[in-house]
């Protein structure tokens, strides 16, 4: 069912045509990503879907009684409330519905109108996943690292922190239609993965703008590309978009050489990455299955798996030519704190010519600080960095290398003329900037009149014209569209020196980095030769082991709760109540059977008589059954509570 239709809409700003008779239909339950170059009209489409921006021509049709919420780059929060109040204020309707439900449940009669209202309120709470709203609030605040801001006023937060508060509120509200403009900006990779899970499980219809290609692949059921005032739909996520786009270009015989090369290289890398991930995942799935079968008494195995996985993160370099490469930096017992927070402790390593290193970690762990230490902008508290003789190009988030009062020609040709030297070749400045998606009419535009994304493009294009041995880049992909990120990736791939960069973009890191510095809470820095995706997968497994170990320690109290606690709540159907009442005995019986089998498997007399394979098969079967019963018990328990 279509919730919102844009029918033959057009929009123009001054002489620039943004949309030309575009039609777009938003169906219930869809998760649509809008893709396109900066300035092509992506945000314009979101505002039209919301109804806050009228088209010049065409019309918008909306299903009645649906709630639409838009997350933009500017906050709409009340700046004079605390973070906790700001979030709570967004949940008044949900909490009122919960009160209504509990009142109806306590006095429910046989009246058809009462039963209908009871059902409608229950459906509302189901849709908004609001039965345990207080627990969800705590979880979202924790995952978005807002806990220490709860009592702070919204106006005292940075723009990124305000954006996280607004995003948290929107996720908890779960309106019928959720519109998100670059929701992953200002989020570290762990927050992005949490957001992915929230959105994929959400029953809301979602339309979002993003340049995070893994995020698009995970969340989107459809990609809509905005290009030259038109829109084209591609079913599926980013991988399907790439394949569909390439096929479309071939069929229409309108291939642009540079774009074709970008798409081909992207597709080839993606295929290699998919094959590698599938191969890795086979081993991972096997380990996960083994993990699920671990019995509560086998905590020593959990500890061993945890140690093995921790070692696996570091990986194996496999490069036997390290000693023959020129050393750029030697870091010796480095320590750095900011205020009371220890960011880096006892870190030692060497950075060699042609290293491509990604610096990753949660927000606030000191990634930008490490880059500033390398360029000697700040000094370490202890230890030292030996720096060889070479030229460094530094790209910072504030774009300090740009003079905003100059236009593009003055920036790239400071000595006059209209040509720029790139990798030993003299190129017309327009020809060079065209490859960074700048039209000819913008060559005389002052940098201060460009958008944030356009300024970043200028800074990167300028950086790549210089002769450096080492590039140090702080969040180079923020505010860039996917097309520009692809261009940057190709320049870095072709660069013959070393590259050290900070990024939260998993796809960008996976594609470029040959080594990773992982900054962790408490100042620890780990080196790894695995891809960032592999590192994150292993970290998730370690978290699973930690949770399972906790459950092992708590198994007795859990069992007592199951045996002794029986509740009759109207939230459960009659059939569910019968199932809930019977599960306690079933779980207790299965636990006893598993324990007996475990004893038998450790007794040579018994397993020699019955057969170890047979006992193991029975143990596997009973353990699987027990896990299913326990999961079902907790599923029903959530409804009870």
mmCIF file of C-alpha atoms in Angstrom, residues 155-415:
data_model
loop_
_atom_site.group_PDB
_atom_site.id
_atom_site.type_symbol
_atom_site.label_atom_id
_atom_site.label_comp_id
_atom_site.label_asym_id
_atom_site.label_seq_id
_atom_site.Cartn_x
_atom_site.Cartn_y
_atom_site.Cartn_z
ATOM 1 C CA UNK A 155 21.964 23.819 24.121
ATOM 2 C CA UNK A 156 25.256 22.909 25.860
ATOM 3 C CA UNK A 157 25.854 19.939 23.506
ATOM 4 C CA UNK A 158 27.785 19.997 20.244
ATOM 5 C CA UNK A 159 25.898 19.716 16.955
ATOM 6 C CA UNK A 160 26.817 16.031 16.654
ATOM 7 C CA UNK A 161 25.644 15.280 20.199
ATOM 8 C CA UNK A 162 22.335 17.082 19.599
ATOM 9 C CA UNK A 163 21.894 15.013 16.429
ATOM 10 C CA UNK A 164 22.366 11.811 18.458
ATOM 11 C CA UNK A 165 19.727 12.929 20.990
ATOM 12 C CA UNK A 166 17.246 13.660 18.206
ATOM 13 C CA UNK A 167 17.997 10.364 16.452
ATOM 14 C CA UNK A 168 17.554 8.453 19.730
ATOM 15 C CA UNK A 169 14.153 10.118 20.269
ATOM 16 C CA UNK A 170 13.017 9.293 16.743
ATOM 17 C CA UNK A 171 14.047 5.635 17.017
ATOM 18 C CA UNK A 172 12.086 5.284 20.251
ATOM 19 C CA UNK A 173 8.973 6.969 18.840
ATOM 20 C CA UNK A 174 8.921 4.841 15.669
ATOM 21 C CA UNK A 175 6.530 7.000 13.626
ATOM 22 C CA UNK A 176 4.700 5.500 10.640
ATOM 23 C CA UNK A 177 7.195 7.119 8.270
ATOM 24 C CA UNK A 178 10.751 7.973 9.338
ATOM 25 C CA UNK A 179 12.773 10.345 7.136
ATOM 26 C CA UNK A 180 16.515 10.466 7.904
ATOM 27 C CA UNK A 181 19.021 12.881 6.354
ATOM 28 C CA UNK A 182 22.523 11.396 6.808
ATOM 29 C CA UNK A 183 21.709 9.594 10.088
ATOM 30 C CA UNK A 184 25.203 8.049 10.398
ATOM 31 C CA UNK A 185 26.999 11.416 10.516
ATOM 32 C CA UNK A 186 28.592 11.964 13.965
ATOM 33 C CA UNK A 187 28.184 8.266 14.844
ATOM 34 C CA UNK A 188 31.109 5.920 15.382
ATOM 35 C CA UNK A 189 31.012 2.470 13.814
ATOM 36 C CA UNK A 190 29.533 0.822 16.921
ATOM 37 C CA UNK A 191 26.677 3.330 17.007
ATOM 38 C CA UNK A 192 26.116 2.784 13.265
ATOM 39 C CA UNK A 193 25.817 -0.988 13.755
ATOM 40 C CA UNK A 194 23.302 -0.424 16.571
ATOM 41 C CA UNK A 195 21.353 1.958 14.320
ATOM 42 C CA UNK A 196 21.378 -0.658 11.531
ATOM 43 C CA UNK A 197 19.835 -3.227 13.860
ATOM 44 C CA UNK A 198 17.205 -0.781 15.111
ATOM 45 C CA UNK A 199 16.165 0.223 11.591
ATOM 46 C CA UNK A 200 16.122 -3.286 10.104
ATOM 47 C CA UNK A 201 13.839 -4.443 12.958
ATOM 48 C CA UNK A 202 11.652 -1.335 12.847
ATOM 49 C CA UNK A 203 8.126 -1.621 11.448
ATOM 50 C CA UNK A 204 8.256 2.014 10.303
ATOM 51 C CA UNK A 205 8.516 2.934 6.643
ATOM 52 C CA UNK A 206 11.949 4.548 6.293
ATOM 53 C CA UNK A 207 13.411 6.878 3.663
ATOM 54 C CA UNK A 208 17.021 7.886 4.276
ATOM 55 C CA UNK A 209 20.007 9.625 2.704
ATOM 56 C CA UNK A 210 23.425 8.066 3.331
ATOM 57 C CA UNK A 211 26.895 7.694 1.845
ATOM 58 C CA UNK A 212 27.748 4.718 4.099
ATOM 59 C CA UNK A 213 27.698 1.855 1.603
ATOM 60 C CA UNK A 214 27.639 -0.994 4.151
ATOM 61 C CA UNK A 215 24.813 0.799 5.977
ATOM 62 C CA UNK A 216 22.851 1.123 2.719
ATOM 63 C CA UNK A 217 23.409 -2.552 1.922
ATOM 64 C CA UNK A 218 22.245 -3.614 5.386
ATOM 65 C CA UNK A 219 19.144 -1.408 5.680
ATOM 66 C CA UNK A 220 17.799 -0.540 2.209
ATOM 67 C CA UNK A 221 15.177 -2.591 0.408
ATOM 68 C CA UNK A 222 15.323 -0.123 -2.487
ATOM 69 C CA UNK A 223 17.788 2.521 -3.703
ATOM 70 C CA UNK A 224 16.535 5.623 -5.516
ATOM 71 C CA UNK A 225 19.178 7.567 -7.431
ATOM 72 C CA UNK A 226 18.654 11.273 -8.113
ATOM 73 C CA UNK A 227 20.580 12.386 -11.194
ATOM 74 C CA UNK A 228 20.108 15.241 -13.680
ATOM 75 C CA UNK A 229 16.690 16.055 -12.228
ATOM 76 C CA UNK A 230 15.360 12.510 -12.630
ATOM 77 C CA UNK A 231 14.991 9.527 -10.283
ATOM 78 C CA UNK A 232 15.721 5.853 -10.979
ATOM 79 C CA UNK A 233 14.822 2.991 -8.638
ATOM 80 C CA UNK A 234 16.955 -0.111 -8.013
ATOM 81 C CA UNK A 235 15.642 -2.972 -5.876
ATOM 82 C CA UNK A 236 17.855 -4.013 -2.965
ATOM 83 C CA UNK A 237 20.878 -2.385 -1.327
ATOM 84 C CA UNK A 238 24.142 -0.890 -2.554
ATOM 85 C CA UNK A 239 25.430 -4.040 -4.291
ATOM 86 C CA UNK A 240 22.250 -4.317 -6.370
ATOM 87 C CA UNK A 241 22.387 -0.582 -7.096
ATOM 88 C CA UNK A 242 25.934 -0.965 -8.481
ATOM 89 C CA UNK A 243 24.961 -3.887 -10.702
ATOM 90 C CA UNK A 244 21.750 -2.199 -11.844
ATOM 91 C CA UNK A 245 23.517 1.092 -12.537
ATOM 92 C CA UNK A 246 26.208 -0.583 -14.618
ATOM 93 C CA UNK A 247 23.626 -2.547 -16.585
ATOM 94 C CA UNK A 248 21.588 0.616 -17.153
ATOM 95 C CA UNK A 249 24.606 2.499 -18.458
ATOM 96 C CA UNK A 250 25.444 -0.338 -20.815
ATOM 97 C CA UNK A 251 21.891 -0.634 -22.117
ATOM 98 C CA UNK A 252 21.560 3.096 -22.712
ATOM 99 C CA UNK A 253 25.031 3.294 -24.320
ATOM 100 C CA UNK A 254 25.774 6.447 -22.329
ATOM 101 C CA UNK A 255 28.816 5.260 -20.467
ATOM 102 C CA UNK A 256 31.161 7.915 -19.283
ATOM 103 C CA UNK A 257 34.700 6.477 -19.317
ATOM 104 C CA UNK A 258 35.697 7.599 -15.833
ATOM 105 C CA UNK A 259 32.384 6.535 -14.269
ATOM 106 C CA UNK A 260 32.578 3.182 -16.022
ATOM 107 C CA UNK A 261 36.050 2.572 -14.592
ATOM 108 C CA UNK A 262 34.894 3.544 -11.100
ATOM 109 C CA UNK A 263 31.940 1.182 -11.270
ATOM 110 C CA UNK A 264 34.025 -1.648 -12.710
ATOM 111 C CA UNK A 265 36.715 -1.309 -10.037
ATOM 112 C CA UNK A 266 34.058 -1.038 -7.328
ATOM 113 C CA UNK A 267 32.254 -4.123 -8.628
ATOM 114 C CA UNK A 268 35.465 -6.174 -8.859
ATOM 115 C CA UNK A 269 36.461 -5.209 -5.316
ATOM 116 C CA UNK A 270 32.976 -5.956 -4.071
ATOM 117 C CA UNK A 271 32.990 -9.437 -5.633
ATOM 118 C CA UNK A 272 36.347 -10.228 -4.059
ATOM 119 C CA UNK A 273 35.128 -8.930 -0.725
ATOM 120 C CA UNK A 274 31.897 -10.944 -0.888
ATOM 121 C CA UNK A 275 33.758 -14.170 -1.726
ATOM 122 C CA UNK A 276 36.221 -13.567 1.082
ATOM 123 C CA UNK A 277 33.453 -12.782 3.548
ATOM 124 C CA UNK A 278 31.534 -15.918 2.568
ATOM 125 C CA UNK A 279 34.647 -18.037 3.098
ATOM 126 C CA UNK A 280 35.339 -16.395 6.457
ATOM 127 C CA UNK A 281 31.711 -16.658 7.503
ATOM 128 C CA UNK A 282 31.717 -20.445 7.020
ATOM 129 C CA UNK A 283 34.306 -20.719 9.776
ATOM 130 C CA UNK A 284 32.524 -18.095 11.851
ATOM 131 C CA UNK A 285 29.171 -19.879 11.581
ATOM 132 C CA UNK A 286 30.801 -23.100 12.702
ATOM 133 C CA UNK A 287 32.292 -21.319 15.716
ATOM 134 C CA UNK A 288 28.973 -19.691 16.555
ATOM 135 C CA UNK A 289 27.232 -23.078 16.455
ATOM 136 C CA UNK A 290 29.919 -24.504 18.710
ATOM 137 C CA UNK A 291 29.455 -21.549 21.008
ATOM 138 C CA UNK A 292 25.700 -22.159 21.290
ATOM 139 C CA UNK A 293 26.316 -25.763 22.220
ATOM 140 C CA UNK A 294 28.646 -24.947 25.087
ATOM 141 C CA UNK A 295 27.132 -26.142 28.357
ATOM 142 C CA UNK A 296 27.061 -24.005 31.479
ATOM 143 C CA UNK A 297 29.812 -26.014 33.148
ATOM 144 C CA UNK A 298 32.290 -25.369 30.319
ATOM 145 C CA UNK A 299 33.372 -21.864 31.328
ATOM 146 C CA UNK A 300 37.037 -22.767 30.753
ATOM 147 C CA UNK A 301 36.231 -23.319 27.059
ATOM 148 C CA UNK A 302 34.636 -19.867 26.930
ATOM 149 C CA UNK A 303 37.770 -18.294 28.380
ATOM 150 C CA UNK A 304 39.930 -20.140 25.827
ATOM 151 C CA UNK A 305 37.714 -19.035 22.927
ATOM 152 C CA UNK A 306 37.898 -15.454 24.203
ATOM 153 C CA UNK A 307 41.715 -15.564 24.280
ATOM 154 C CA UNK A 308 41.879 -17.183 20.810
ATOM 155 C CA UNK A 309 39.577 -14.559 19.310
ATOM 156 C CA UNK A 310 41.529 -11.712 20.923
ATOM 157 C CA UNK A 311 44.672 -13.096 19.276
ATOM 158 C CA UNK A 312 42.857 -13.474 15.980
ATOM 159 C CA UNK A 313 42.072 -9.743 15.820
ATOM 160 C CA UNK A 314 45.799 -8.994 15.533
ATOM 161 C CA UNK A 315 46.108 -11.247 12.507
ATOM 162 C CA UNK A 316 49.261 -12.045 10.586
ATOM 163 C CA UNK A 317 51.226 -9.474 8.631
ATOM 164 C CA UNK A 318 52.626 -11.825 6.047
ATOM 165 C CA UNK A 319 54.752 -8.998 4.516
ATOM 166 C CA UNK A 320 58.358 -10.244 4.444
ATOM 167 C CA UNK A 321 59.701 -6.988 2.957
ATOM 168 C CA UNK A 322 59.154 -4.746 5.994
ATOM 169 C CA UNK A 323 62.834 -4.398 6.790
ATOM 170 C CA UNK A 324 63.578 -3.237 3.227
ATOM 171 C CA UNK A 325 61.075 -0.363 3.319
ATOM 172 C CA UNK A 326 61.963 3.131 4.479
ATOM 173 C CA UNK A 327 60.837 3.949 8.021
ATOM 174 C CA UNK A 328 58.766 7.126 8.329
ATOM 175 C CA UNK A 329 57.744 7.066 11.997
ATOM 176 C CA UNK A 330 59.029 5.090 14.957
ATOM 177 C CA UNK A 331 56.675 5.343 17.950
ATOM 178 C CA UNK A 332 58.215 4.361 21.292
ATOM 179 C CA UNK A 333 56.166 3.865 24.510
ATOM 180 C CA UNK A 334 53.791 6.655 23.597
ATOM 181 C CA UNK A 335 51.425 8.017 26.263
ATOM 182 C CA UNK A 336 48.902 10.849 25.912
ATOM 183 C CA UNK A 337 46.053 12.103 28.099
ATOM 184 C CA UNK A 338 43.597 14.939 27.656
ATOM 185 C CA UNK A 339 42.476 16.201 31.047
ATOM 186 C CA UNK A 340 41.725 13.177 33.209
ATOM 187 C CA UNK A 341 41.154 10.878 30.220
ATOM 188 C CA UNK A 342 43.952 8.517 29.188
ATOM 189 C CA UNK A 343 43.814 8.197 25.386
ATOM 190 C CA UNK A 344 47.041 6.358 24.491
ATOM 191 C CA UNK A 345 49.305 4.324 26.763
ATOM 192 C CA UNK A 346 52.543 2.427 26.115
ATOM 193 C CA UNK A 347 52.050 2.357 22.342
ATOM 194 C CA UNK A 348 55.035 1.360 20.223
ATOM 195 C CA UNK A 349 55.139 0.675 16.487
ATOM 196 C CA UNK A 350 56.821 1.561 13.200
ATOM 197 C CA UNK A 351 55.184 3.155 10.169
ATOM 198 C CA UNK A 352 56.931 2.393 6.882
ATOM 199 C CA UNK A 353 56.811 3.779 3.361
ATOM 200 C CA UNK A 354 53.767 2.496 1.422
ATOM 201 C CA UNK A 355 51.878 1.556 4.603
ATOM 202 C CA UNK A 356 48.153 2.312 4.333
ATOM 203 C CA UNK A 357 46.880 2.453 7.900
ATOM 204 C CA UNK A 358 43.355 3.117 9.181
ATOM 205 C CA UNK A 359 42.949 4.524 12.688
ATOM 206 C CA UNK A 360 39.608 3.339 14.084
ATOM 207 C CA UNK A 361 37.711 3.238 17.361
ATOM 208 C CA UNK A 362 34.796 4.728 19.256
ATOM 209 C CA UNK A 363 34.221 8.477 19.422
ATOM 210 C CA UNK A 364 36.499 10.073 21.997
ATOM 211 C CA UNK A 365 39.191 7.373 22.040
ATOM 212 C CA UNK A 366 41.880 9.690 20.652
ATOM 213 C CA UNK A 367 42.028 9.013 16.908
ATOM 214 C CA UNK A 368 42.505 12.645 15.851
ATOM 215 C CA UNK A 369 44.908 13.079 18.782
ATOM 216 C CA UNK A 370 47.139 10.326 17.388
ATOM 217 C CA UNK A 371 47.283 12.076 14.002
ATOM 218 C CA UNK A 372 48.199 15.383 15.680
ATOM 219 C CA UNK A 373 50.985 13.611 17.569
ATOM 220 C CA UNK A 374 52.364 12.289 14.270
ATOM 221 C CA UNK A 375 52.508 15.752 12.702
ATOM 222 C CA UNK A 376 53.972 17.227 15.956
ATOM 223 C CA UNK A 377 51.002 19.560 16.423
ATOM 224 C CA UNK A 378 50.818 18.335 20.030
ATOM 225 C CA UNK A 379 53.418 16.678 22.257
ATOM 226 C CA UNK A 380 53.178 13.299 24.024
ATOM 227 C CA UNK A 381 53.059 13.108 27.835
ATOM 228 C CA UNK A 382 55.644 10.333 27.711
ATOM 229 C CA UNK A 383 57.585 8.393 25.088
ATOM 230 C CA UNK A 384 58.680 9.752 21.749
ATOM 231 C CA UNK A 385 58.088 9.661 18.007
ATOM 232 C CA UNK A 386 61.141 9.485 15.746
ATOM 233 C CA UNK A 387 60.326 11.070 12.400
ATOM 234 C CA UNK A 388 62.335 10.474 9.240
ATOM 235 C CA UNK A 389 62.993 12.939 6.415
ATOM 236 C CA UNK A 390 59.928 13.101 4.194
ATOM 237 C CA UNK A 391 57.064 15.434 3.219
ATOM 238 C CA UNK A 392 53.673 15.097 4.929
ATOM 239 C CA UNK A 393 50.329 16.283 3.584
ATOM 240 C CA UNK A 394 47.783 16.777 6.377
ATOM 241 C CA UNK A 395 44.026 16.945 5.859
ATOM 242 C CA UNK A 396 42.084 18.045 8.954
ATOM 243 C CA UNK A 397 38.340 18.189 9.596
ATOM 244 C CA UNK A 398 38.449 22.014 9.800
ATOM 245 C CA UNK A 399 39.966 22.332 6.296
ATOM 246 C CA UNK A 400 42.560 24.807 7.556
ATOM 247 C CA UNK A 401 44.510 24.461 4.285
ATOM 248 C CA UNK A 402 41.838 26.519 2.459
ATOM 249 C CA UNK A 403 41.598 30.298 2.179
ATOM 250 C CA UNK A 404 37.836 30.857 2.038
ATOM 251 C CA UNK A 405 38.225 34.305 0.411
ATOM 252 C CA UNK A 406 39.809 32.808 -2.716
ATOM 253 C CA UNK A 407 37.953 31.271 -5.639
ATOM 254 C CA UNK A 408 38.827 27.856 -7.138
ATOM 255 C CA UNK A 409 41.182 29.170 -9.832
ATOM 256 C CA UNK A 410 43.105 31.275 -7.280
ATOM 257 C CA UNK A 411 43.294 28.255 -4.959
ATOM 258 C CA UNK A 412 44.721 25.870 -7.563
ATOM 259 C CA UNK A 413 46.737 28.393 -9.592
ATOM 260 C CA UNK A 414 48.130 30.823 -6.979
ATOM 261 C CA UNK A 415 50.847 32.011 -9.399
#
